Short mmCIF file of C-alpha atoms in Angstrom, two decimals:
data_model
loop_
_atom_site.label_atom_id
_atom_site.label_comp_id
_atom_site.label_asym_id
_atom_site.label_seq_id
_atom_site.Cartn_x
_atom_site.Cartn_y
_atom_site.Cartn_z
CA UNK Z 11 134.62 -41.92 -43.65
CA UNK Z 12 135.51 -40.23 -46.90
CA UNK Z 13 139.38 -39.51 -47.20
CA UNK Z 14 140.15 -36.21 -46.45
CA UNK Z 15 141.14 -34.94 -43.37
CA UNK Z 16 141.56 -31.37 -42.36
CA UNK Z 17 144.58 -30.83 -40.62
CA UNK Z 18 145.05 -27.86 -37.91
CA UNK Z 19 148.58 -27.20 -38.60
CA UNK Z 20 148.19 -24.20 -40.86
CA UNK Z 21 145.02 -22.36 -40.75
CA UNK Z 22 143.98 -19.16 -41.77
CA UNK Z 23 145.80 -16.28 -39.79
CA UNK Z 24 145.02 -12.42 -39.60
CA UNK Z 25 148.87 -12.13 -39.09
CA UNK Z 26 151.26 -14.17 -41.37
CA UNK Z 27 153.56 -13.51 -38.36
CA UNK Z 28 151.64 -14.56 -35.43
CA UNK Z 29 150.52 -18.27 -35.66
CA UNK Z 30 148.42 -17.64 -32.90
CA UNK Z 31 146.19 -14.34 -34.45
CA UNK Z 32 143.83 -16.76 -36.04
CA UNK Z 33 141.06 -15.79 -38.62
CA UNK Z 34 137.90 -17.37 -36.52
CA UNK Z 35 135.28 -16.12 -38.58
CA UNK Z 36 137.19 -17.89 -41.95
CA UNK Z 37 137.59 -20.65 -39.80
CA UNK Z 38 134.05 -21.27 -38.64
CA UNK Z 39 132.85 -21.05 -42.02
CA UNK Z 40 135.46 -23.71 -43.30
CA UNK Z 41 134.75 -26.27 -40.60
CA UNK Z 42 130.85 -25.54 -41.27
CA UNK Z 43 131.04 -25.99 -45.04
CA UNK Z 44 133.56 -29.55 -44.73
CA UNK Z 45 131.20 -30.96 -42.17
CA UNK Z 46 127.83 -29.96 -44.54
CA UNK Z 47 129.87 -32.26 -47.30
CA UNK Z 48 130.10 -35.07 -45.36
CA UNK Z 49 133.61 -34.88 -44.21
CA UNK Z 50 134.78 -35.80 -40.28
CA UNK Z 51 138.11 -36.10 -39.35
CA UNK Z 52 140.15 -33.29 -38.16
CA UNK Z 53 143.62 -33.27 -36.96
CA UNK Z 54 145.74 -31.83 -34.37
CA UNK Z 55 148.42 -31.79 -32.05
CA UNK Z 56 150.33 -30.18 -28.85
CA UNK Z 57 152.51 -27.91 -30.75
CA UNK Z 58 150.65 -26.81 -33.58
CA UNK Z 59 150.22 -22.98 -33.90
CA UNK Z 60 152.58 -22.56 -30.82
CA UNK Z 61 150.27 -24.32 -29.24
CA UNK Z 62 147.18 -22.87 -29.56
CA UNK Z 63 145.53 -25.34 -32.65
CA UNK Z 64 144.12 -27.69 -29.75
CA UNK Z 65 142.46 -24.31 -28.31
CA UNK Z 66 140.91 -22.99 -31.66
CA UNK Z 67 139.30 -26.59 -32.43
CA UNK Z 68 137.53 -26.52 -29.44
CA UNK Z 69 136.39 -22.94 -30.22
CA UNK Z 70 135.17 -23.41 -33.61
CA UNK Z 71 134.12 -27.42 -34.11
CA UNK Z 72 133.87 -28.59 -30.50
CA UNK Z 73 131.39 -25.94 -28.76
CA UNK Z 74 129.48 -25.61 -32.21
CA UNK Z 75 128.85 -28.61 -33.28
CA UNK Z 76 127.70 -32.32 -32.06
CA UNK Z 77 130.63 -34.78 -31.01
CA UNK Z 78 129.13 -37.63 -32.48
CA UNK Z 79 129.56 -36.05 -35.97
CA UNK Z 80 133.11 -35.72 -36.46
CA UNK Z 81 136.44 -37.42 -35.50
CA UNK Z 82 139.61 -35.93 -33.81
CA UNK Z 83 143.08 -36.88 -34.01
CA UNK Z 84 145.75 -35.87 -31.52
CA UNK Z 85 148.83 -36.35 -31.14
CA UNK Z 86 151.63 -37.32 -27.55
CA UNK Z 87 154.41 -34.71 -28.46
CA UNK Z 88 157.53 -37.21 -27.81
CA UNK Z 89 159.76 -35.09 -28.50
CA UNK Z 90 158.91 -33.06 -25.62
CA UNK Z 91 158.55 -35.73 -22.82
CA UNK Z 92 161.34 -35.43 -20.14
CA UNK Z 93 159.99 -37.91 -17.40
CA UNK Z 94 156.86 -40.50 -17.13
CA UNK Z 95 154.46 -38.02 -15.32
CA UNK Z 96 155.02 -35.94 -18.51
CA UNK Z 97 152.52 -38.15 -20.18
CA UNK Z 98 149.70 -38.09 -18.18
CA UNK Z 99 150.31 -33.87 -17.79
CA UNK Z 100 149.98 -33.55 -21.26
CA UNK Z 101 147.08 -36.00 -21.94
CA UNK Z 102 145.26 -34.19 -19.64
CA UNK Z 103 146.01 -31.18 -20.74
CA UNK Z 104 144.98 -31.77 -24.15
CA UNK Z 105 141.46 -33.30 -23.00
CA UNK Z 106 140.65 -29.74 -21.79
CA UNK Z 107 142.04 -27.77 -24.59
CA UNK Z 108 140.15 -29.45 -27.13
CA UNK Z 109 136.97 -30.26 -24.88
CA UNK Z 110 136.64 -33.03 -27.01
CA UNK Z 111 136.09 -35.86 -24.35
CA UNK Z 112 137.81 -38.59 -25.60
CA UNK Z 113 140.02 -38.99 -29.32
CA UNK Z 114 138.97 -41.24 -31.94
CA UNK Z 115 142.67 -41.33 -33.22
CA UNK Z 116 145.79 -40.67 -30.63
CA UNK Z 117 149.55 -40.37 -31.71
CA UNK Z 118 153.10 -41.11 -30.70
CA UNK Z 119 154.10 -37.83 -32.43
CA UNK Z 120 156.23 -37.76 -34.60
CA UNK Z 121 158.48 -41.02 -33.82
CA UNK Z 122 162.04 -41.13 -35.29
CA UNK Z 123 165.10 -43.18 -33.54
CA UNK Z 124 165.37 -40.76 -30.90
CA UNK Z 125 161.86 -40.49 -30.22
CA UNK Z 126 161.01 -43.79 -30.20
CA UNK Z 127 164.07 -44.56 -27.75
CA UNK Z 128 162.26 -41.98 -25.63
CA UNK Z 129 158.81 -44.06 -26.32
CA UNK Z 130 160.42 -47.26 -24.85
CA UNK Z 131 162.11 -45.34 -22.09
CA UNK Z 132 159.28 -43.78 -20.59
CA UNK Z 133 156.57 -46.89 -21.36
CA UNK Z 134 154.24 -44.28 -24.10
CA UNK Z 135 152.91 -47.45 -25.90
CA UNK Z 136 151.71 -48.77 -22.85
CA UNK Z 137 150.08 -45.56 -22.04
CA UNK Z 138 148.21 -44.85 -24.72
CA UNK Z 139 147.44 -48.36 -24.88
CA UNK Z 140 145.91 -47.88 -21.19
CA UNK Z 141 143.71 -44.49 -22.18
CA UNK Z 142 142.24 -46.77 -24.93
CA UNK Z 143 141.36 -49.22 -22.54
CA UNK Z 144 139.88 -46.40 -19.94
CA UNK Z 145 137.69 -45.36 -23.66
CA UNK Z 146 139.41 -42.29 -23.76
CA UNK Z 147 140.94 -42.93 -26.84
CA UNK Z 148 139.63 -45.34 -30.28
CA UNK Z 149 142.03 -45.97 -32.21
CA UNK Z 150 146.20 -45.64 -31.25
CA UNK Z 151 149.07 -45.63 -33.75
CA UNK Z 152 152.24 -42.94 -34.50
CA UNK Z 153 153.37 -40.80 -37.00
CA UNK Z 154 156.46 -41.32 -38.31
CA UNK Z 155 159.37 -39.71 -39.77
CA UNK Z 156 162.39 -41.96 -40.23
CA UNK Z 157 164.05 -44.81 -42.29
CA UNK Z 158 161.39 -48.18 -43.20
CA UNK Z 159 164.21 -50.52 -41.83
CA UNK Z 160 162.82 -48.36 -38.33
CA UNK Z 161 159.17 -48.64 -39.00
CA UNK Z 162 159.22 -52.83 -39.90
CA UNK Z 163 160.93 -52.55 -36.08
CA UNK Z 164 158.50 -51.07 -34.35
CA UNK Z 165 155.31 -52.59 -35.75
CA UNK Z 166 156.97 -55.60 -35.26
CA UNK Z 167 157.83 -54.85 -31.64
CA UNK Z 168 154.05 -53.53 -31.01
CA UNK Z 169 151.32 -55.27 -33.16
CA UNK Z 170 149.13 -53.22 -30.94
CA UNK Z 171 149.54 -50.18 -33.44
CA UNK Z 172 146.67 -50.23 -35.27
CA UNK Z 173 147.39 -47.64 -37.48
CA UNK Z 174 150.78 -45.23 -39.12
CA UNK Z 175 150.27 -41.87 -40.19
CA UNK Z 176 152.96 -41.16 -42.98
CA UNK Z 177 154.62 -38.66 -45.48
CA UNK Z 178 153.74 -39.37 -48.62
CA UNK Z 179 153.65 -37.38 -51.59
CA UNK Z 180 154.61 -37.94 -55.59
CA UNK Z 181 157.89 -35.91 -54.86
CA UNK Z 182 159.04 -37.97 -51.85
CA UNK Z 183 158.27 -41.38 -53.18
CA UNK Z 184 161.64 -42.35 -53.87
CA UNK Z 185 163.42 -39.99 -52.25
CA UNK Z 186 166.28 -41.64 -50.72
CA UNK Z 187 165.86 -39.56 -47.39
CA UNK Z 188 161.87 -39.61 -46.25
CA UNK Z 189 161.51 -43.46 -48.24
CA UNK Z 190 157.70 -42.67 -48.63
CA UNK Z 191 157.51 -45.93 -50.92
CA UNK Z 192 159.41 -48.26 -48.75
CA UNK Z 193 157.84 -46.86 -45.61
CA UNK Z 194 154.09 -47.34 -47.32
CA UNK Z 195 155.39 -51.17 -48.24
CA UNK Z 196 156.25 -52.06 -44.42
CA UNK Z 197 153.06 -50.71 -43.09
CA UNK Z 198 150.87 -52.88 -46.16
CA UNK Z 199 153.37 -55.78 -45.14
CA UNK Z 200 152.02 -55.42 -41.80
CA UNK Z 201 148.33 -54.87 -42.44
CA UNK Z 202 148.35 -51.30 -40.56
CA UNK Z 203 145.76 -48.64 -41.58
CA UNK Z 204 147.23 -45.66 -43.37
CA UNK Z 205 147.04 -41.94 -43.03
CA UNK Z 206 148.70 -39.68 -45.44
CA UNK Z 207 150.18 -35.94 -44.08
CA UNK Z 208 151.98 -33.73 -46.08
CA UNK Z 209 150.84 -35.03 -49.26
CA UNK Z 210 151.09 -31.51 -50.83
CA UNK Z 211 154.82 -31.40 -49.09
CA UNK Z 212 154.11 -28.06 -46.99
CA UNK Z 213 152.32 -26.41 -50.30
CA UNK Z 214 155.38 -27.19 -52.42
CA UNK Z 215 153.36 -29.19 -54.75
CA UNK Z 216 150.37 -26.47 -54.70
CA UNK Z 217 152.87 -24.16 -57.31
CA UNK Z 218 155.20 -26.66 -59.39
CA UNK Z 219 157.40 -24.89 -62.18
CA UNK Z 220 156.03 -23.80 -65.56
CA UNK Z 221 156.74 -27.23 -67.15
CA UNK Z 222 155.22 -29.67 -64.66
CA UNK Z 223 151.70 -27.05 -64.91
CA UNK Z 224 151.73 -27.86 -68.65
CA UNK Z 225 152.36 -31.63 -68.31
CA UNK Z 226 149.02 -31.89 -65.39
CA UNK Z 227 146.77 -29.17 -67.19
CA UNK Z 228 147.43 -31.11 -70.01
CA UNK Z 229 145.94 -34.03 -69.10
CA UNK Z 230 143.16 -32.60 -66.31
CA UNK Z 231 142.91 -28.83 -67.53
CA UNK Z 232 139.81 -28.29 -64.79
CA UNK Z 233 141.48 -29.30 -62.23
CA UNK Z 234 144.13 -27.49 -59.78
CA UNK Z 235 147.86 -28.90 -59.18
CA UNK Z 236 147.66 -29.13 -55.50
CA UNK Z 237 144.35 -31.66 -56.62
CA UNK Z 238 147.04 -34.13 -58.37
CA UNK Z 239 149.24 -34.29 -55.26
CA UNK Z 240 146.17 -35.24 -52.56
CA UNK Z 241 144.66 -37.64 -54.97
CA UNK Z 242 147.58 -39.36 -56.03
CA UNK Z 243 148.29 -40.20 -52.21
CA UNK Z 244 144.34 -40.83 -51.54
CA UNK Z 245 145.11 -43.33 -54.78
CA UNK Z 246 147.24 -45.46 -52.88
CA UNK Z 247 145.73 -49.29 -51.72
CA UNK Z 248 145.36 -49.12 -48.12
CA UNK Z 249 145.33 -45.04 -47.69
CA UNK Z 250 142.18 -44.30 -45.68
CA UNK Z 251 142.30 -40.68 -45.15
CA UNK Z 252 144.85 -37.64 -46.86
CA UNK Z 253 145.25 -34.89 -44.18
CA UNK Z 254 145.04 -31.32 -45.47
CA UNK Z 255 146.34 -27.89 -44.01
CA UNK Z 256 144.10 -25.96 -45.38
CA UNK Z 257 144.66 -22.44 -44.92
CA UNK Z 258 141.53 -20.29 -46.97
CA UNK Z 259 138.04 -21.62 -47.53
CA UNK Z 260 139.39 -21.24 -51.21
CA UNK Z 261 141.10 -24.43 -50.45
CA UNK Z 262 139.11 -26.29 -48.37
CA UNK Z 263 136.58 -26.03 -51.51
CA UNK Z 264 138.80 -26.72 -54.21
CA UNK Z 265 140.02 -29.79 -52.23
CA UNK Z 266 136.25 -30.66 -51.30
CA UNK Z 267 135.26 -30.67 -54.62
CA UNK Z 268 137.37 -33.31 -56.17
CA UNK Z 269 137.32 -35.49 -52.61
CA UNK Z 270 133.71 -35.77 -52.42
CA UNK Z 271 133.35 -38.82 -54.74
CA UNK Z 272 136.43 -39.46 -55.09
CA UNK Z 273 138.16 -41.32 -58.05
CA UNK Z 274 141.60 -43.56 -57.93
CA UNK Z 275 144.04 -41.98 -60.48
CA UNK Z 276 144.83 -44.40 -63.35
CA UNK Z 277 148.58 -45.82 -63.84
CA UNK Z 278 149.39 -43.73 -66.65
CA UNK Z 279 148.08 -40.41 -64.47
CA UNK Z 280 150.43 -41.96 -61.28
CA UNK Z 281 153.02 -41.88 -63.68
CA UNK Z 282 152.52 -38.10 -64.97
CA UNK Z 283 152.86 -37.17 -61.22
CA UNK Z 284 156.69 -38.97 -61.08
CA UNK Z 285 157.18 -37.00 -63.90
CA UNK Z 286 156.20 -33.57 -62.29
CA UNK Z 287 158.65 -35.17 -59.31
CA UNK Z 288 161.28 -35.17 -61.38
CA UNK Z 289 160.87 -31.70 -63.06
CA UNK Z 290 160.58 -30.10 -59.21
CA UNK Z 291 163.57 -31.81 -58.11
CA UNK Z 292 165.61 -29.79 -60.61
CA UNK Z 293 164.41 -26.74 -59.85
CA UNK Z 294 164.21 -27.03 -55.98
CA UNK Z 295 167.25 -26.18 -53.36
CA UNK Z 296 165.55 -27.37 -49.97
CA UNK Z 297 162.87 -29.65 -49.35
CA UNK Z 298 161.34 -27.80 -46.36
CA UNK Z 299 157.97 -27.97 -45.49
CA UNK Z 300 157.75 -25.71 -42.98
CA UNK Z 301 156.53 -28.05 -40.40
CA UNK Z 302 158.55 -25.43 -38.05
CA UNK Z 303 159.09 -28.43 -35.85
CA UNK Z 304 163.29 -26.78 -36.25
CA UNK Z 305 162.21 -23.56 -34.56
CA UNK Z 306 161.04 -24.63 -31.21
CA UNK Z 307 163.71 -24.03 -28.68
CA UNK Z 308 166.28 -22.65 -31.77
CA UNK Z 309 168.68 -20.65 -29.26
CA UNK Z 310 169.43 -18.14 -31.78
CA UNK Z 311 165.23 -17.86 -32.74
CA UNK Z 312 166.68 -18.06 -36.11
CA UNK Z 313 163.35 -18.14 -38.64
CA UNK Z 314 164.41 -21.15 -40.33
CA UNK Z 315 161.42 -22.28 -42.68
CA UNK Z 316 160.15 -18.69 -43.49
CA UNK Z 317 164.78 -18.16 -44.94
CA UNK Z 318 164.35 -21.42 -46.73
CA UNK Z 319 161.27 -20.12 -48.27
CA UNK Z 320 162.95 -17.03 -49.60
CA UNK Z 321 166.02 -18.78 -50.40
CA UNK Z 322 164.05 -21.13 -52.48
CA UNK Z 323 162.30 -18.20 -54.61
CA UNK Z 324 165.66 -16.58 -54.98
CA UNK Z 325 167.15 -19.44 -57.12
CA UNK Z 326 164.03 -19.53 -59.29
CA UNK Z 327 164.28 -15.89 -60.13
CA UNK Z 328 164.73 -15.35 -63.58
CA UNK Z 329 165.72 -11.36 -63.33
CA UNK Z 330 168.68 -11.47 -60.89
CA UNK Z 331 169.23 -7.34 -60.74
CA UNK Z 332 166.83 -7.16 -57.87
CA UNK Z 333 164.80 -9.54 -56.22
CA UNK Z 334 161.97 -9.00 -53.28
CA UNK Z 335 163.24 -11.82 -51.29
CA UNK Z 336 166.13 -9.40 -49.88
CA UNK Z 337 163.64 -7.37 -48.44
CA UNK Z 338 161.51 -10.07 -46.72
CA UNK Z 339 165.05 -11.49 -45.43
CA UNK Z 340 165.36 -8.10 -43.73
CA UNK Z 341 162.00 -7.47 -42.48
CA UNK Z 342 162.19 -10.87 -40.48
CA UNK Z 343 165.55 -10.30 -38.93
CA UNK Z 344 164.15 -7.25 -37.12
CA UNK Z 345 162.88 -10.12 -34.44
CA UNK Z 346 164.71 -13.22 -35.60
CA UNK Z 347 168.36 -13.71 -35.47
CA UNK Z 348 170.01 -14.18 -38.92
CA UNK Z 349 171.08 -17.12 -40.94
CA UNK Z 350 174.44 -16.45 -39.78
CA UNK Z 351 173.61 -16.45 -36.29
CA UNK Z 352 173.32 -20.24 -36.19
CA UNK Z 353 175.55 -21.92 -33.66
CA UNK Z 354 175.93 -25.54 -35.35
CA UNK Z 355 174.30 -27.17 -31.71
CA UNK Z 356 172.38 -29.63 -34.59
CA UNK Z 357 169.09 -29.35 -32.93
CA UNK Z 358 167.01 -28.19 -35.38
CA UNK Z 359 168.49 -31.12 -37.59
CA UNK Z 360 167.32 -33.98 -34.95
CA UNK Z 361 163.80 -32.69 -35.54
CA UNK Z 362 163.71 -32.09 -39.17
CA UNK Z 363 161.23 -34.79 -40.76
CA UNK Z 364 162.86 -33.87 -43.94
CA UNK Z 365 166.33 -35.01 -42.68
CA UNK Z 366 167.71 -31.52 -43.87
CA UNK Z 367 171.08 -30.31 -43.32
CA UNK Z 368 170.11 -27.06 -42.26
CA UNK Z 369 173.03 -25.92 -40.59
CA UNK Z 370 175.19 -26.17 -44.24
CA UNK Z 371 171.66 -24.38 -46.31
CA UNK Z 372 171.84 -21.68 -43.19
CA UNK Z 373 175.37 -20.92 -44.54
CA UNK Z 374 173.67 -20.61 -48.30
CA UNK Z 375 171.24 -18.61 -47.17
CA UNK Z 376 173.63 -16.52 -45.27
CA UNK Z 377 175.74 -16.27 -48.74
CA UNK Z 378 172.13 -15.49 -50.79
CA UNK Z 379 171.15 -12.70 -48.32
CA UNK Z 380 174.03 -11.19 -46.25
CA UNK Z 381 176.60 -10.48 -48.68
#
């Protein structure tokens, strides 16, 4: 199984606006040309592209080409179960969406303190536990967003896991909120398999600032600076596959290229890539992703990643006169509400992976955009 992983969380669209107005042929030609290089595993979930990425997998690897020749991961959306039966629904229902059969990797999505509460509330380890059992499902573990004091809890409380899926990435490694490094550490303490996502951070580390591109061309100049950011996760002792949202068959080949006999960065090359961390995290305001986990079931449908996004180009403008951001703000409050429409109810913040505090940066981008 070579060690990337293409993730179905932001694929090609006709629309930038409509996650769901998908680029199929694009799409079929990308799954066609990672599968001729030898690569398996895809990834999904229940929410993805409003919840159609389940759907378009089926479409465009399932009916076209062989199940034995690739691997899916899914994912249990926790934060969406209500009752037990919920489970069972959505299991189900994600079995005939994908047409896939059975799941060589299943997921506790997403589990945090709340979600996990939910997980040992409504028995979830014990049901997927019971679809692996029935062969509907290989391999079980979670992904995780939270604290590593958390994670050593739960893999201590279920052994079972036999695999984590989590964030890392050169920029988050010792960030105090996501604890990438201390959160890699428990799961090697507890001899869990590892899968990397976000290891480009949402396509943060695709375009760094002018003086972290001279410190990585510098060293590599043929390669590209999204490159650094997957291999330095695929690096790591114990990683066995670096999920990628690829979103152009520009990508997927680029990334390809590199992963297809893949070599370990050295020490001194892990190093340049704390350096570029540091450089970012001068420049940067919010360390969104756009995982757009905050959006579902926003009262005010308030556009949160897509402000962040512009807020975060603002800063870095050098030529402060006039900048195009104040004209994308406006074109996406004709159908979202504004940054100033937020009510404070915090529940965008319970779901932010990045641990956020997007109710106080709504208020900035309110200030940046509104005045």
């Amino acid at each position: 199984m070579k060690q990337l992983g293409f993730g179905f969380m932001r694929l090609p669209l006709l629309d930038s606006g409509d996650q769901t107005s998908f680029d199929k042929e694009q799409l079929c030609r990308m799954v066609d040309a990672f599968l001729e290089q030898g690569f398996t595993y895809f990834d999904t979930a229940y929410m993805y592209h409003n919840g159609e990425s389940e759907t378009v997998l089926k479409e465009v690897l399932v009916d076209r080409h062989p199940r034995e020749g690739y691997l899916i991961a899914d994912k249990l959306p926790t934060m969406q179960l209500k009752e037990e039966a919920d489970m069972e629904r959505i299991f189900n229902d994600q079995l005939a969406k994908t047409g896939a059969g059975y799941f060589d990797y299943y997921l506790l999505h997403c589990l945090n303190r709340a979600n996990y509460d939910i997980s040992q509330k409504l028995g979830a380890f014990d049901f997927v536990m019971e679809k692996k059992q029935a062969g509907l499902v290989r391999k079980i573990g979670f992904s995780y967003h939270d604290n590593a004091q958390l994670l050593d809890e739960i893999l201590t409380a279920h052994p079972e896991v036999e695999f984590v899926q989590l964030q890392i990435n050169y920029l988050d490694w010792e960030n105090k909120g996501v604890q990438s490094r201390k959160c890699y550490e428990v799961a090697r303490a507890h001899g869990k398999e590892i899968l990397v996502m976000e290891p480009v951070k949402g396509g943060t580390l695709a375009t760094v600032p002018p003086a972290a591109e001279k410190l990585l061309k510098s060293r590599e100049p043929s390669l590209s600076i999204p490159s650094w950011a997957i291999r330095y996760a695929a690096s790591l002792e114990g990683v066995s596959m670096v999920l990628s949202g690829m979103s152009n068959m520009e990508q997927l080949m680029d990334n390809t290229a590199y992963m297809r006999d893949f070599q370990p960065l050295t020490s001194e090359e892990m190093h340049i890539c704390l350096q570029v961390a540091d450089i970012i995290n001068e420049k940067i305001a919010v360390p969104c992703t756009a995982c757009r986990y905050c959006v579902e079931g926003c009262p005010m449908q308030i556009a949160i990643p897509d402000y962040f996004t512009l807020y975060n180009a603002e800063l870095q403008e050098i030529k402060k006169n006039f900048t195009v951001q104040g004209t994308y703000y406006d074109n996406l409050i004709m159908e979202h509400g504004k940054a100033s429409d937020c009510i404070g109810c915090g529940q965008c913040e319970e779901h932010c992976p990045q641990h956020i505090a997007i109710i106080e940066m709504l208020r900035k981008v309110a200030q940046a955009f509104e005045a």
